[in-house]
Coordinates of C-alpha atoms and ligand atoms in Angstrom, one line a residue:
M1 CA -9.9 337.3 184.4
T2 CA -11.0 338.6 187.7
R3 CA -12.7 342.0 187.6
R4 CA -13.9 344.2 190.3
E5 CA -15.2 347.8 190.4
F6 CA -13.2 350.3 192.4
S7 CA -12.6 354.0 192.2
I8 CA -9.0 355.3 191.7
C9 CA -9.9 359.0 191.6
G10 CA -13.4 359.6 192.8
G11 CA -15.3 358.5 189.7
A12 CA -16.2 355.0 188.6
A13 CA -13.4 352.9 187.3
L14 CA -13.0 349.3 186.4
G15 CA -10.2 347.4 188.1
A16 CA -9.1 344.5 186.0
L17 CA -6.8 342.0 187.7
C18 CA -4.7 339.3 186.3
A19 CA -6.2 335.9 186.4
R20 CA -3.7 334.9 189.1
A21 CA -4.5 337.9 191.3
A22 CA -6.3 337.5 194.5
E23 CA -9.8 339.0 195.0
P24 CA -9.3 342.5 196.5
S25 CA -10.6 343.1 200.0
D26 CA -13.4 345.4 200.8
A27 CA -11.3 347.3 203.2
G28 CA -10.1 350.5 201.5
E29 CA -7.9 351.7 204.4
G30 CA -5.3 348.9 204.2
T31 CA -5.0 348.9 200.4
L32 CA -2.9 350.9 197.9
K33 CA -4.7 351.5 194.6
L34 CA -2.7 352.2 191.5
R35 CA -3.2 352.3 187.8
F36 CA -0.5 351.4 185.2
L37 CA -0.5 354.3 182.7
G38 CA 2.3 352.7 180.7
T39 CA 4.3 349.4 180.9
G40 CA 6.7 349.6 178.0
A41 CA 10.4 350.5 177.6
A42 CA 11.8 353.2 175.3
D43 CA 11.6 351.1 172.2
W44 CA 7.8 351.3 172.0
N45 CA 6.3 353.7 169.5
G46 CA 2.6 353.1 169.1
R47 CA 0.9 349.9 168.1
D48 CA 3.4 347.4 166.6
E49 CA 3.2 344.7 163.9
R50 CA 1.7 342.2 166.4
G51 CA -1.2 344.6 167.3
E52 CA 0.4 345.2 170.7
H53 CA 0.7 348.5 172.4
R54 CA 2.6 349.7 175.5
R55 CA 3.1 353.3 176.5
F56 CA 6.2 354.5 178.3
T57 CA 6.3 353.3 181.9
S58 CA 4.3 355.3 184.4
I59 CA 1.9 354.7 187.3
L60 CA -0.8 356.7 189.0
V61 CA -1.0 356.1 192.7
E62 CA -4.4 356.6 194.5
G63 CA -5.5 358.8 191.6
R64 CA -3.4 361.6 192.9
T65 CA 0.3 361.0 192.4
L66 CA 2.4 360.0 189.4
V67 CA 5.6 358.1 189.3
D68 CA 7.1 359.3 186.0
F69 CA 5.0 360.8 183.3
T70 CA 5.3 361.6 179.6
S71 CA 3.0 362.7 176.9
R72 CA 2.7 359.1 175.7
C73 CA 0.5 358.1 178.7
R74 CA -1.6 361.2 179.0
D75 CA -4.6 359.4 177.5
M76 CA -4.4 356.8 180.2
I77 CA -5.3 359.2 183.0
P78 CA -9.0 358.6 183.8
D79 CA -11.5 361.4 183.4
G80 CA -11.9 363.4 186.6
C81 CA -8.3 362.6 187.8
R82 CA -6.2 365.6 188.5
P83 CA -2.8 364.4 189.6
D84 CA -0.7 367.3 191.0
T85 CA 2.5 365.6 192.1
V86 CA 5.1 363.6 190.1
F87 CA 7.9 361.6 191.5
Y88 CA 10.5 361.1 188.8
T89 CA 12.9 358.1 188.8
H90 CA 15.4 359.6 186.3
S91 CA 15.8 361.9 183.4
H92 CA 15.5 359.5 180.4
G93 CA 12.9 360.7 177.9
D94 CA 10.7 357.6 178.4
H95 CA 10.1 358.6 182.0
Y96 CA 10.5 362.4 182.2
G97 CA 8.4 364.8 180.1
P98 CA 8.3 368.3 181.6
K99 CA 6.1 369.6 178.8
A100 CA 3.5 366.9 179.5
A101 CA 3.6 367.6 183.2
V102 CA 3.1 371.3 182.7
A103 CA 0.2 370.7 180.4
L104 CA -1.4 368.4 183.0
G105 CA -1.2 371.1 185.6
V106 CA 1.3 369.3 187.9
R107 CA 2.3 371.5 190.8
R108 CA 5.1 369.5 192.4
A109 CA 7.9 367.6 190.6
Y110 CA 10.3 365.6 192.7
V111 CA 13.7 364.6 191.2
H112 CA 16.9 363.5 192.7
E113 CA 19.0 366.4 193.9
S114 CA 21.8 365.6 191.5
W115 CA 19.9 367.0 188.6
A116 CA 17.2 369.2 190.3
K117 CA 18.8 372.5 189.1
D118 CA 18.6 371.4 185.5
A119 CA 15.0 370.1 185.9
E120 CA 14.0 373.4 187.4
R121 CA 15.3 375.3 184.4
V122 CA 13.7 372.9 181.9
F123 CA 10.3 373.1 183.7
R124 CA 10.5 376.9 183.9
A125 CA 11.1 377.1 180.1
A126 CA 8.3 374.6 179.4
A127 CA 5.9 376.6 181.5
E128 CA 6.9 379.9 179.9
K129 CA 6.3 378.4 176.5
A130 CA 2.9 377.1 177.4
N131 CA 2.0 380.3 179.3
A132 CA 1.3 378.2 182.3
A133 CA 2.4 378.0 185.9
A134 CA 5.7 376.2 186.5
P135 CA 5.6 373.4 189.0
E136 CA 7.8 373.6 192.1
V137 CA 10.8 371.3 191.5
L138 CA 11.7 369.6 194.8
P139 CA 15.1 367.9 195.2
L140 CA 15.2 364.5 196.8
S141 CA 18.1 362.8 198.5
I142 CA 18.5 359.1 199.0
G143 CA 16.4 357.9 202.0
T144 CA 14.2 361.0 202.0
A145 CA 10.5 360.3 202.5
V146 CA 7.7 362.5 201.3
E147 CA 4.0 362.0 202.2
V148 CA 1.2 362.8 199.8
D149 CA -2.3 362.3 201.1
G150 CA -1.3 359.5 203.5
V151 CA 1.0 357.7 201.0
R152 CA 4.7 357.8 201.7
F153 CA 7.3 357.9 198.9
T154 CA 10.9 357.1 199.9
A155 CA 13.7 357.6 197.4
L156 CA 16.0 354.6 197.0
P157 CA 19.1 354.4 194.8
A158 CA 18.6 352.5 191.5
N159 CA 21.2 350.7 189.5
H160 CA 20.8 352.6 186.3
A161 CA 22.7 355.3 184.4
T162 CA 21.8 358.2 182.2
G163 CA 24.0 360.5 180.0
R164 CA 24.5 362.8 183.0
L165 CA 27.5 361.2 184.8
A166 CA 26.5 362.9 188.1
E167 CA 22.9 361.8 188.0
Q168 CA 21.8 359.4 190.8
T169 CA 18.7 357.5 189.4
I170 CA 16.1 356.5 192.0
M171 CA 13.3 354.1 192.6
Y172 CA 10.7 354.3 195.3
L173 CA 9.4 352.5 198.4
V174 CA 5.6 353.4 198.4
E175 CA 3.9 352.9 201.7
K176 CA 0.3 353.2 202.9
G177 CA -0.7 351.7 206.2
P178 CA 0.5 348.1 206.2
V179 CA 1.2 348.1 202.5
R180 CA 4.9 348.4 201.5
L181 CA 5.4 348.5 197.8
L182 CA 8.8 348.4 196.2
Y183 CA 8.5 350.1 192.8
A184 CA 11.7 349.3 191.0
T185 CA 12.3 350.8 187.6
D186 CA 14.7 351.5 185.9
T187 CA 17.2 349.3 187.6
G188 CA 19.5 346.3 187.2
G189 CA 18.6 344.3 190.3
I190 CA 18.1 345.8 193.7
P191 CA 21.2 347.7 195.0
A192 CA 22.3 346.8 198.5
R193 CA 21.7 350.4 199.8
A194 CA 18.2 350.4 198.4
A195 CA 17.5 347.0 200.1
Q196 CA 18.9 348.4 203.3
I197 CA 16.7 351.5 203.3
A198 CA 13.6 349.5 202.3
G199 CA 14.3 347.1 205.2
I200 CA 15.0 344.0 203.1
D201 CA 18.8 343.8 203.3
M202 CA 19.9 340.3 204.1
H203 CA 22.2 341.8 206.8
I204 CA 19.3 343.3 208.8
R205 CA 18.1 340.8 211.3
G206 CA 14.4 340.3 210.9
G207 CA 14.1 343.2 208.5
K208 CA 10.8 344.7 207.5
P209 CA 9.3 342.8 204.6
I210 CA 7.9 344.5 201.6
T211 CA 4.3 343.4 200.8
A212 CA 4.2 344.2 197.1
L213 CA 6.7 344.3 194.3
I214 CA 6.4 346.0 190.9
M215 CA 9.7 345.6 189.0
E216 CA 11.1 346.3 185.6
A217 CA 11.8 343.4 183.3
T218 CA 13.2 345.2 180.2
M219 CA 14.4 341.8 179.0
G220 CA 12.1 338.8 178.6
L221 CA 12.5 335.1 178.8
G222 CA 15.4 333.9 176.7
Y223 CA 17.2 337.3 176.9
E224 CA 19.1 336.7 180.1
D225 CA 22.4 337.5 178.5
D226 CA 21.4 340.8 177.0
F227 CA 24.0 343.5 177.3
R228 CA 21.5 345.8 179.1
I229 CA 21.7 343.5 182.2
Y230 CA 24.1 346.0 183.8
T231 CA 21.5 348.7 183.9
H232 CA 18.2 346.8 183.5
S233 CA 16.5 343.6 184.8
S234 CA 15.2 340.6 183.1
V235 CA 12.4 338.2 183.9
A236 CA 15.0 335.9 185.3
T237 CA 16.5 338.6 187.5
V238 CA 13.0 339.4 189.0
A239 CA 12.2 335.7 189.5
Q240 CA 15.5 335.2 191.3
I241 CA 15.0 338.2 193.5
V242 CA 11.5 337.1 194.4
R243 CA 12.7 333.6 195.3
V244 CA 15.4 335.0 197.6
L245 CA 13.1 337.5 199.3
E246 CA 10.4 334.8 199.8
K247 CA 13.0 332.3 201.2
T248 CA 14.3 334.9 203.7
H249 CA 10.8 336.3 204.6
R250 CA 11.6 339.7 203.2
Y251 CA 8.6 339.6 200.9
A252 CA 5.1 339.1 202.5
P253 CA 2.4 339.7 199.9
A254 CA -1.3 339.1 200.4
P255 CA -2.2 335.5 199.3
G256 CA -2.2 335.2 195.6
Q257 CA -1.0 338.7 194.9
P258 CA 1.3 338.7 191.8
V259 CA 4.7 340.4 191.3
W260 CA 3.9 342.8 188.5
L261 CA 6.4 343.3 185.7
T262 CA 6.6 346.6 183.9
H263 CA 9.0 348.5 181.5
M264 CA 9.0 345.5 179.1
A265 CA 10.9 346.1 175.8
R266 CA 9.0 345.6 172.6
T267 CA 11.6 343.5 170.9
L268 CA 12.5 341.4 174.0
H269 CA 9.1 340.0 175.0
G270 CA 6.2 338.1 173.5
T271 CA 2.7 339.4 173.3
Q272 CA 0.6 340.0 176.4
A273 CA -1.2 336.6 175.8
E274 CA 2.2 334.8 175.5
L275 CA 3.4 336.5 178.7
D276 CA 0.2 335.5 180.6
A277 CA 0.8 331.9 179.5
R278 CA 4.5 331.6 180.0
L279 CA 5.6 333.8 182.9
P280 CA 6.6 331.8 186.0
K281 CA 4.4 332.4 189.0
P282 CA 4.1 334.7 190.9
L283 CA 5.3 337.0 188.0
C284 CA 2.6 338.6 186.0
A285 CA 2.9 341.1 183.2
A286 CA 1.1 344.4 183.8
Y287 CA -0.5 346.2 180.9
D288 CA -1.5 349.8 180.2
G289 CA -4.7 350.7 182.0
L290 CA -4.5 347.8 184.5
E291 CA -5.7 348.9 187.9
I292 CA -4.7 347.0 191.0
E293 CA -5.3 347.1 194.7
L294 CA -2.3 346.0 196.7
R295 CA -2.8 344.6 200.2
A296 CA -0.5 343.4 203.0
K297 CA -0.4 339.9 204.3
W298 CA -2.8 339.7 207.2
D299 CA -0.2 338.8 209.8
C300 CA 2.6 341.2 209.0
Ligands
ZN401 ZN1 16.1 354.7 181.8

């Protein structure tokens, strides 16, 4: 295990990287720091019979911005961090928790425009009940980019469905300087339109490579034929996407930087130790509390 100190929100924090991760650079400018607050799918509910624990999937970017947030991962926000913006991927309860965001003091909540009106109503009710200020609910359309403290979040369409027939679920391209992270959850594969906006569509000559990938693997090794494949990805899906992106120079990570897996279902994966031992390189299972610094390849 490679460990290195860095600060994600002003205070001291310990960044623990997977054994296969590269040593982070000393240059803060060209890096994107994030913390996994939760790495599990909706079937997690506290510590299980194996002694394993994953919270619902969520990340904290640069100590300031959340992508998805529920009450389950509140305890993973480091002391001293005051995130005030949340970008939601979709309205499923393991990603979207208005009460928790209000309690945290979030001031801006971005959701896809297809369900923004409903989100606004739910946030207002949650704020009234808590006697707190309601965050501003801001609608996003596909391809829209929003910058928060030098980090740019672009909404991309995901291949995922919720109970609302009209809802467009989204994932994000997260950019800071030369770092271009595709944060892909929840989604079955990478839709062509998302690849096009991110610059990794096979039809775009040259394209613009992503330099980091965090992708959902709801299904683990041996569960490739699971029925959820239409709306979620498996380890095999991610491995195949990485092979194709590498082969076509659409993925240019810093040397040794893993592809991080998240949103892992409790019943469809082994323990963290088993994942560490069995996942094919460069795939690496994230875990709750893991902090990483993503870098771009030097020459891209
Ligand atoms: Zn979902």
